XYZ file of C-alpha atoms in Angstrom:
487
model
C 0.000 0.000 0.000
C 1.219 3.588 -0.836
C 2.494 5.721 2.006
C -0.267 7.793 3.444
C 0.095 11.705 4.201
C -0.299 11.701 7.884
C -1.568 15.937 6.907
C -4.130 14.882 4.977
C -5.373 11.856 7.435
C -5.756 14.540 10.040
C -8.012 16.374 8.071
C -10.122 13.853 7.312
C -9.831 12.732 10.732
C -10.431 16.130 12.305
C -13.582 16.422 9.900
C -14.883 13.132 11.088
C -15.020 13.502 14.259
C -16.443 17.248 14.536
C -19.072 15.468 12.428
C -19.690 13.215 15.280
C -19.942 15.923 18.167
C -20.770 19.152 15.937
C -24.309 17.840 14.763
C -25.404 17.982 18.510
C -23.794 20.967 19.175
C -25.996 22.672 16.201
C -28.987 21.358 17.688
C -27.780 22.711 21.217
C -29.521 25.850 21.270
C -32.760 24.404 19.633
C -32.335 21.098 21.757
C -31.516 22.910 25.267
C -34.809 24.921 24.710
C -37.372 22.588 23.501
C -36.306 19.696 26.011
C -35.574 22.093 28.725
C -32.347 21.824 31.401
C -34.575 18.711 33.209
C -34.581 16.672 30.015
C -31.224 17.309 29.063
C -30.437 15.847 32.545
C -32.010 13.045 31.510
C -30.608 12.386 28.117
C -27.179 12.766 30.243
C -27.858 10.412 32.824
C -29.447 7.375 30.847
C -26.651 7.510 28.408
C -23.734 7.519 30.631
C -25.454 4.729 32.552
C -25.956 2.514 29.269
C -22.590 3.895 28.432
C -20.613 1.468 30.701
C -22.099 -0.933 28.730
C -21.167 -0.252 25.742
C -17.697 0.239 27.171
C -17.639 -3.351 28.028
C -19.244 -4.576 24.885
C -16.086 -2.659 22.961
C -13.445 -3.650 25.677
C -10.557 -2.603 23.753
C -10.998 -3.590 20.648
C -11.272 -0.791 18.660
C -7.253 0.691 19.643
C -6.472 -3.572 19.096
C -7.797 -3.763 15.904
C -6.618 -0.285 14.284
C -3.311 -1.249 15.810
C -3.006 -4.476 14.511
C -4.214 -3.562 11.192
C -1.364 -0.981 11.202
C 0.760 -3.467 11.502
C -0.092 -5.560 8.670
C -1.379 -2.530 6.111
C 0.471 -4.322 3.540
C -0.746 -7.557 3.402
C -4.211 -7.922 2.195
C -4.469 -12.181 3.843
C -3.414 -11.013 7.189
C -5.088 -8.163 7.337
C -8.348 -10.306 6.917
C -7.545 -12.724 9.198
C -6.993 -9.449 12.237
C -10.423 -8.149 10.683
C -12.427 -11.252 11.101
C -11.330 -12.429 14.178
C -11.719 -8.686 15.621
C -14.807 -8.410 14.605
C -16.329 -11.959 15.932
C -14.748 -10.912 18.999
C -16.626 -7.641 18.948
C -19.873 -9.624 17.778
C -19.693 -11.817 20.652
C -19.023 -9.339 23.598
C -21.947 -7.261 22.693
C -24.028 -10.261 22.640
C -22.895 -11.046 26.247
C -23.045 -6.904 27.753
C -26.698 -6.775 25.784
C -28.094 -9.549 27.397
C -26.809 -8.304 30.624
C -28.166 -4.869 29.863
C -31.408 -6.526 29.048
C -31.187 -8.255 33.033
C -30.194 -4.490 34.548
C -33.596 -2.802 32.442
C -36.070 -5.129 33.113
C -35.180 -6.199 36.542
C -35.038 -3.024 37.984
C -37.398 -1.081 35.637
C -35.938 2.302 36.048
C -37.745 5.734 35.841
C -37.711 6.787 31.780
C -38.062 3.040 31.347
C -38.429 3.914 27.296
C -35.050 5.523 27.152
C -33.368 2.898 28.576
C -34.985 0.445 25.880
C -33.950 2.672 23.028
C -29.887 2.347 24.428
C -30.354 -1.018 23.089
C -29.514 0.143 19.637
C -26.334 2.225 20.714
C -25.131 -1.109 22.410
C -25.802 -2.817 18.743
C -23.817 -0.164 17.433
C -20.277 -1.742 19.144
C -21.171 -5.076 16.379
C -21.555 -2.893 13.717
C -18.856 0.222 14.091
C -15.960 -1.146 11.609
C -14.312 2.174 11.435
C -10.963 0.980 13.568
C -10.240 -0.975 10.275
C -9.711 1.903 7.925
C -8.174 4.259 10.602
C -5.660 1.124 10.578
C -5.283 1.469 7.418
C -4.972 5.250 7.474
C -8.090 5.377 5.020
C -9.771 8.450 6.784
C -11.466 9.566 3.577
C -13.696 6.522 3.877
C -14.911 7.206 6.927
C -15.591 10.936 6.714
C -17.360 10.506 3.427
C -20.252 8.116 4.764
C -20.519 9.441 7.947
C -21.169 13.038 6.394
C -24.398 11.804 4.616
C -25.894 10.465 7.869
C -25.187 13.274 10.499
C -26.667 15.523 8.053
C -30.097 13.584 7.797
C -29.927 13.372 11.823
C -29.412 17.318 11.453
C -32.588 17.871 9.254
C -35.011 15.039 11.667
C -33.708 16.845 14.898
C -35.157 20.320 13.708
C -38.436 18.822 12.257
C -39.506 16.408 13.976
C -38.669 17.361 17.922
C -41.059 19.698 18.688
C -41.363 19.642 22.817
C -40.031 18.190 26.032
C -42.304 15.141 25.110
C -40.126 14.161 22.361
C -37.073 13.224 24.345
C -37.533 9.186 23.272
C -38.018 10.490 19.770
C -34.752 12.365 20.115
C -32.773 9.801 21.354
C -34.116 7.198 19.066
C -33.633 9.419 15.891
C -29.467 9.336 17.431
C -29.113 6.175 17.828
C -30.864 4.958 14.324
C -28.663 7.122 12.546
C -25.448 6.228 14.120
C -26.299 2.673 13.407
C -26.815 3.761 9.514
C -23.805 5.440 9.086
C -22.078 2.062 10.639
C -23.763 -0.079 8.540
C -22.599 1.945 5.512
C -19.272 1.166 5.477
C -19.478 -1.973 5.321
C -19.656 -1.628 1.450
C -16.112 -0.425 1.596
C -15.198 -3.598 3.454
C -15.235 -6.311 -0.134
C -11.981 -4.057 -1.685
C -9.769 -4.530 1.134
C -10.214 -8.287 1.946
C -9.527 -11.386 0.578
C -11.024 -15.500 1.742
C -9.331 -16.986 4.732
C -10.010 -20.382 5.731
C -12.161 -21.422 9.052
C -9.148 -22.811 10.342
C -7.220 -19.140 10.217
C -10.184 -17.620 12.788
C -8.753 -17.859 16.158
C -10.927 -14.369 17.338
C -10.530 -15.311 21.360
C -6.173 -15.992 21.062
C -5.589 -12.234 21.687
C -8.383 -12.284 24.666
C -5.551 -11.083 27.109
C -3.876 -8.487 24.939
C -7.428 -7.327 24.200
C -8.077 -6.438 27.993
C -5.070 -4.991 28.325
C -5.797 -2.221 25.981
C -9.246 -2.386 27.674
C -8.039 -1.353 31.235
C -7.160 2.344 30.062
C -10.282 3.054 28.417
C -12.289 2.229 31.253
C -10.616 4.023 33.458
C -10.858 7.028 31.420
C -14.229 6.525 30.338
C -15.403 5.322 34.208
C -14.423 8.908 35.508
C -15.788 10.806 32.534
C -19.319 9.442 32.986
C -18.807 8.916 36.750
C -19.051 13.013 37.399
C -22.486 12.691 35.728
C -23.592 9.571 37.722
C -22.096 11.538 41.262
C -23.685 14.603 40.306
C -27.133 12.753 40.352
C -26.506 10.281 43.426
C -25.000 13.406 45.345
C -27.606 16.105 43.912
C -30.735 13.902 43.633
C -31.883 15.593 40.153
C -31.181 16.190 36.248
C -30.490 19.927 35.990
C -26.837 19.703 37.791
C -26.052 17.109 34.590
C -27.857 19.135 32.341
C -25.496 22.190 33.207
C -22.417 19.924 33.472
C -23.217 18.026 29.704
C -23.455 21.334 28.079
C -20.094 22.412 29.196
C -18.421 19.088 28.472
C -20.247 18.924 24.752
C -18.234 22.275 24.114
C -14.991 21.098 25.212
C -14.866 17.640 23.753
C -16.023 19.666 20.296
C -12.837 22.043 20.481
C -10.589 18.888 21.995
C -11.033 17.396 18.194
C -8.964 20.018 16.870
C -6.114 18.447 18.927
C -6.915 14.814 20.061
C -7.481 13.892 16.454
C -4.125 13.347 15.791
C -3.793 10.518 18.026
C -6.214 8.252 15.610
C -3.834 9.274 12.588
C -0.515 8.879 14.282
C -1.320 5.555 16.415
C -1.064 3.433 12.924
C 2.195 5.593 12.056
C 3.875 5.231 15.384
C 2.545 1.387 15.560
C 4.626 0.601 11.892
C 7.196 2.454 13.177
C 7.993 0.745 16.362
C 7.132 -2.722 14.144
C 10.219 -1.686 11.447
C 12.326 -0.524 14.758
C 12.454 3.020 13.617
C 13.257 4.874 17.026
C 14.280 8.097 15.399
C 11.248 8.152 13.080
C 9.001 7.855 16.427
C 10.879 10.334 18.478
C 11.007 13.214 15.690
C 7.032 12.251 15.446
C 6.813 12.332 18.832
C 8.591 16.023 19.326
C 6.284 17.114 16.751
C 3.420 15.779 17.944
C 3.651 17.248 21.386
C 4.345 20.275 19.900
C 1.025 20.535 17.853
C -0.355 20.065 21.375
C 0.586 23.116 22.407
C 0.308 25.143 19.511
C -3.400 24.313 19.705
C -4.165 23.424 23.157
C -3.206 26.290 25.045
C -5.008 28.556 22.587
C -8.141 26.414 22.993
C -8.028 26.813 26.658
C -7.881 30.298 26.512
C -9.655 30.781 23.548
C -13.136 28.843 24.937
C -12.305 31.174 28.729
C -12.160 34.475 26.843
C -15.533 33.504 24.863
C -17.586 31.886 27.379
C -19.775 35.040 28.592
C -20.315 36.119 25.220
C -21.555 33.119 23.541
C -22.969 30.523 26.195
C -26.582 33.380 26.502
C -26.955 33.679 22.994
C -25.671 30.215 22.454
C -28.417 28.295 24.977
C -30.439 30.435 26.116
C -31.789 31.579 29.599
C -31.568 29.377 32.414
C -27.900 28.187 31.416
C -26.068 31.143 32.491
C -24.312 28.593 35.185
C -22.731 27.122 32.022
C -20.693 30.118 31.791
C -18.103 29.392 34.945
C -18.693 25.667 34.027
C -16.828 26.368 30.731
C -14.084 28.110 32.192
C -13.581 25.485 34.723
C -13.369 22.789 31.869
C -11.508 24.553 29.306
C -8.545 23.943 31.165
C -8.601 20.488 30.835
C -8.005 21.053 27.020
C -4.083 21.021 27.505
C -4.078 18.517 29.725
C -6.006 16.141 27.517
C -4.277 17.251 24.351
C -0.691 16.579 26.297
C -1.683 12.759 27.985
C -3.304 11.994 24.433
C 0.212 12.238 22.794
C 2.002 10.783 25.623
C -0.329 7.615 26.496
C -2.242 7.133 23.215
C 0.315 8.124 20.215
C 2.909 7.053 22.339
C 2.586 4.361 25.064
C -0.142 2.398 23.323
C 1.661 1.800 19.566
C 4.666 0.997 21.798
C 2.758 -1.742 23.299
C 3.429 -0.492 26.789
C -0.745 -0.135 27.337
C -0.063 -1.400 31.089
C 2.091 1.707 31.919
C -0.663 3.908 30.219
C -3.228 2.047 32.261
C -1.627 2.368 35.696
C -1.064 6.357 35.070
C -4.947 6.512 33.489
C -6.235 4.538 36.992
C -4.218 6.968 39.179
C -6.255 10.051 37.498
C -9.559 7.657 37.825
C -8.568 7.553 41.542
C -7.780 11.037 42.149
C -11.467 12.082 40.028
C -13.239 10.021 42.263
C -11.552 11.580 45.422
C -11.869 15.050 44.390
C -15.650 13.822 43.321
C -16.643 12.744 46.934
C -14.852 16.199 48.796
C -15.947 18.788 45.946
C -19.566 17.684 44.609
C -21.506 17.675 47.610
C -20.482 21.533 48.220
C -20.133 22.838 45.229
C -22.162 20.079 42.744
C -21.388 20.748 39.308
C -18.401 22.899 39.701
C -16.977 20.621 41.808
C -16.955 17.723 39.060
C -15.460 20.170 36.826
C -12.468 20.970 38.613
C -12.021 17.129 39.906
C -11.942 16.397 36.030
C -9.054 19.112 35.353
C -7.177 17.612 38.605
C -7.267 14.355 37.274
C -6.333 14.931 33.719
C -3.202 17.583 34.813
C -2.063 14.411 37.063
C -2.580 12.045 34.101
C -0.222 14.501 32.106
C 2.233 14.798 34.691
C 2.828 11.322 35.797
C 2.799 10.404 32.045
C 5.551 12.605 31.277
C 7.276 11.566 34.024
C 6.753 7.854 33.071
C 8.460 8.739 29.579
C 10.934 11.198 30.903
C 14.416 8.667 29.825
C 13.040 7.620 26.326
C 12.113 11.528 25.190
C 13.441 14.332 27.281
C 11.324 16.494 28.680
C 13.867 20.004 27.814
C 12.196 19.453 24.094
C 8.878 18.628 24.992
C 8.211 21.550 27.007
C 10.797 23.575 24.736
C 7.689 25.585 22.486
C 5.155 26.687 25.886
C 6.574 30.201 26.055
C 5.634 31.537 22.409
C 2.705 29.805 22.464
C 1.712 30.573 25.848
C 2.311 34.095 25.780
C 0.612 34.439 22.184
C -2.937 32.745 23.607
C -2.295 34.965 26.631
C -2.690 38.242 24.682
C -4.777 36.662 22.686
C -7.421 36.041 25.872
C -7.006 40.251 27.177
C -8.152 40.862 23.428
C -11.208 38.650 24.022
C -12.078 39.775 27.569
C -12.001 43.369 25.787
C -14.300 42.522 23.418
C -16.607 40.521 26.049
C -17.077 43.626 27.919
C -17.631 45.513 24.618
C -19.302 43.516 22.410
C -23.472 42.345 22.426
C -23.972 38.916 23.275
C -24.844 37.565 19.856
C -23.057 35.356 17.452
C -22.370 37.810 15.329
C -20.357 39.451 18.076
C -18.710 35.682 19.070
C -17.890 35.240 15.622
C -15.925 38.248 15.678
C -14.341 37.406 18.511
C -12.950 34.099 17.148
C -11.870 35.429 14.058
C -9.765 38.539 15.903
C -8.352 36.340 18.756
C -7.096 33.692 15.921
C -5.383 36.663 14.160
C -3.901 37.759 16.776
C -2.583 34.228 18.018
C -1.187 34.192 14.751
C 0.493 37.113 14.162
C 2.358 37.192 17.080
C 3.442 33.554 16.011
C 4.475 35.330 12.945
C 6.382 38.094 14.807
C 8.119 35.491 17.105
C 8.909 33.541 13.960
C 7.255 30.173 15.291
C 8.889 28.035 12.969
C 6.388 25.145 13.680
C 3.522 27.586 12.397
C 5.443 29.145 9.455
C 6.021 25.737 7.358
C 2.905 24.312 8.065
C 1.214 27.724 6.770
C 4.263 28.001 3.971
C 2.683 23.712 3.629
C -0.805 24.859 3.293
C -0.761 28.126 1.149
C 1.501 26.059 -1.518
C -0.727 23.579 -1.742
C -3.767 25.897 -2.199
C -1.750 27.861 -4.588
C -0.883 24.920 -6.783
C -4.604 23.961 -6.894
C -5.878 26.819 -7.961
C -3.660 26.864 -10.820
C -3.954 23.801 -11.906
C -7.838 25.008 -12.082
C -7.004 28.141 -14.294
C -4.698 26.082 -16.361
């Protein structure tokens, strides 16, 4: 297979998964007023509970598969051998955490008994998701291109056919159908890149063990991500806490892409890499990856502080003005995430070294959970917010310090001041304009575009030279486009 650009698998990347999160941050303001804070609250409770099962029903097979596929890119019989038995392994865990599901529903019949049924589909989902394969591959363009089709439609049946805070099932039903379509779609893709193996070749349960251990991470992480919402309502005793808390989150995750996308393009790099024994291929990537972190992290962070008054009022409307200091709590945790992503996904994980990247992931679960118990019952909301930043600065640290002999730390950390001091300026700017400005999205949009320029010239003027070739990269390209369309 030919080598892949790892610029262009980012952008395909990037685009596919702000399709994933962006569609239900476009419905946000129309959602957050028709279903109200309370059924919001819901909608975040129900699915974080059915989410630990769908955890379960995945285990880790979605980082085992891309990464063994990465492996064996090449070679179209292996290849379908990892893709079978990967996917009969998937088939038959979901069986086993649906049934289970099935046991927790009806046994204890919950209150919105009818969203709980319809989280049956999103469990499906786990059989049917086949998009690890072609980010093993590096085949982003695949995914991007169905998936676009499908988030659209759910786009167009959110804003005509939810029409009141009676339409929650509807709502969650129309989210989970079209997830499962979009699936199911690229399967199509699936007859091109396979070839016949033989009964005898299917051994899907051999790699049960290396399986888990890529499993052990992800549940950590994912265990304190939905375990503020699940505190928040044990602690609280009601929906709008998680209603205030989801909205927050929604926004960060959606800027996080920007960054954490990288990690699903370089993952199949780093894995080939470390496979041909390439140690300075995967330390230059490594240098450059963290650096990308911080040329877009610490921007983020600022970038979602300095914005937060101006656009959360116009953005959701009354009634979520707590949302505001819930969004400057959490945007911190955008360089936090964006520096444990390189270190323990595009780094640890490729390496095959999941167990150290589990032990640091548990230690953050452990210290959520702490700051959980001691901060949510005074503060609710808030408090899960700054127990998530605690936990994923202490993930970053004790990652770093995990990996501190293989890549020093002197060129890790080497690019914070230029960009630190650029999204610094760039924030006074925005706080400016917040004071200034109407709250309308007009007035955020502005706000964006001026804080970007900013951050950018002062890049310029500090002659970043991580910023200058990929711009120098980008305006080339566009260049050479454009004539070959006059030519």
């Amino acid at each position: 297979m030919k080598e892949k650009n790892v610029k262009k698998n980012y952008i395909y990347n990037v685009a596919y998964q702000l399709l994933v999160i962006i569609t239900p941050l476009l419905t946000a303001p129309y959602i957050s007023r028709v279903l109200g804070v309370d059924g919001i609250g819901v909608f975040s409770y129900v699915t974080a509970i059915a989410a630990f099962f769908i955890i379960f029903a995945t285990l880790g097979t979605s980082t085992y598969g891309q990464r063994e596929i990465s492996y064996v890119q090449a070679d179209a019989h292996r290849r379908s051998v990892v893709f079978w038995n990967t996917v009969i392994f998937r088939c038959t865990s979901t069986a086993i955490f649906l049934l289970i599901y099935g046991i927790f529903v009806f046994a204890l019949r919950p209150e919105w008994m009818i969203i709980y049924i319809i989280q049956f589909i999103e469990i499906i989902n786990v059989a049917c998701d086949t998009s690890w394969f072609f980010q093993g591959l590096e085949e982003f363009g695949k995914i991007v291109g169905r998936n676009a089709i499908f988030r659209l439609i759910n786009l167009a049946m959110v804003f005509t056919l939810i029409k009141d805070e009676n339409d929650l099932a509807l709502y969650t039903a129309a989210t989970a159908i079209i997830t499962m379509a979009g699936h199911v779609s690229l399967w199509a893709y699936l007859p091109k890149y396979l070839t016949r193996i033989s009964k005898s070749e299917l051994t899907p349960f051999a790699d049960t063990h290396v399986i888990l251990g890529l499993f052990l991470p992800t549940i950590a992480v994912q265990i304190y991500q939905y375990l503020d919402k699940i505190m928040i309502r044990l602690i609280n005793g009601g929906s709008t806490e998680n209603g205030y808390y989801e909205q927050a989150m929604r926004i960060t995750k959606m800027v996080l892409v920007l960054v954490t996308s990288m990690s699903t393009v370089m993952v199949p790099r780093i894995g080939r890499y470390f496979e041909e024994g390439n140690k300075d291929a995967i330390r230059n990537a490594m240098y450059k990856a963290y650096r990308f972190a911080w040329f877009l992290g610490l921007p983020l962070m600022f970038g979602l502080f300095g914005i937060a008054d101006n656009f959360i009022p116009w953005f959701y409307g009354p009634g979520y003005e707590k949302v505001i200091v819930l969004l400057k709590i959490v945007s911190a945790i955008t360089v936090a995430i964006s520096i444990n992503n390189v270190t323990g996904i595009q780094y640890l994980v490729p390496t095959k070294r999941e167990n150290l990247y589990t032990k640091t992931v548990l230690y953050g679960a452990v210290i959520n959970f702490c700051f959980n118990l001691m901060l949510i019952p005074k503060l609710s909301s808030y408090g899960a917010a700054i127990a998530s930043v605690i936990a994923e600065a202490s993930i970053a640290i004790i990652q770093l310090f995990v990996i501190r002999k293989e890549l020093e730390i002197k060129h890790i950390i080497a690019p914070i001041p230029k960009y630190l001091f650029s999204a610094a300026m760039m924030l006074l700017l925005l706080i400016v304009e917040s004071r200034l400005l109407p709250n309308t999205i007009i007035a955020t949009f502005i706000m964006i575009v001026s804080g970007a320029a900013v951050y950018f010239i002062l890049l310029l003027i500090l002659a970043d030279s991580f910023f200058i070739e990929n711009a120098k990269s980008v305006i080339n390209k566009i260049s050479s486009k454009l004539s070959g369309v006059k030519k």
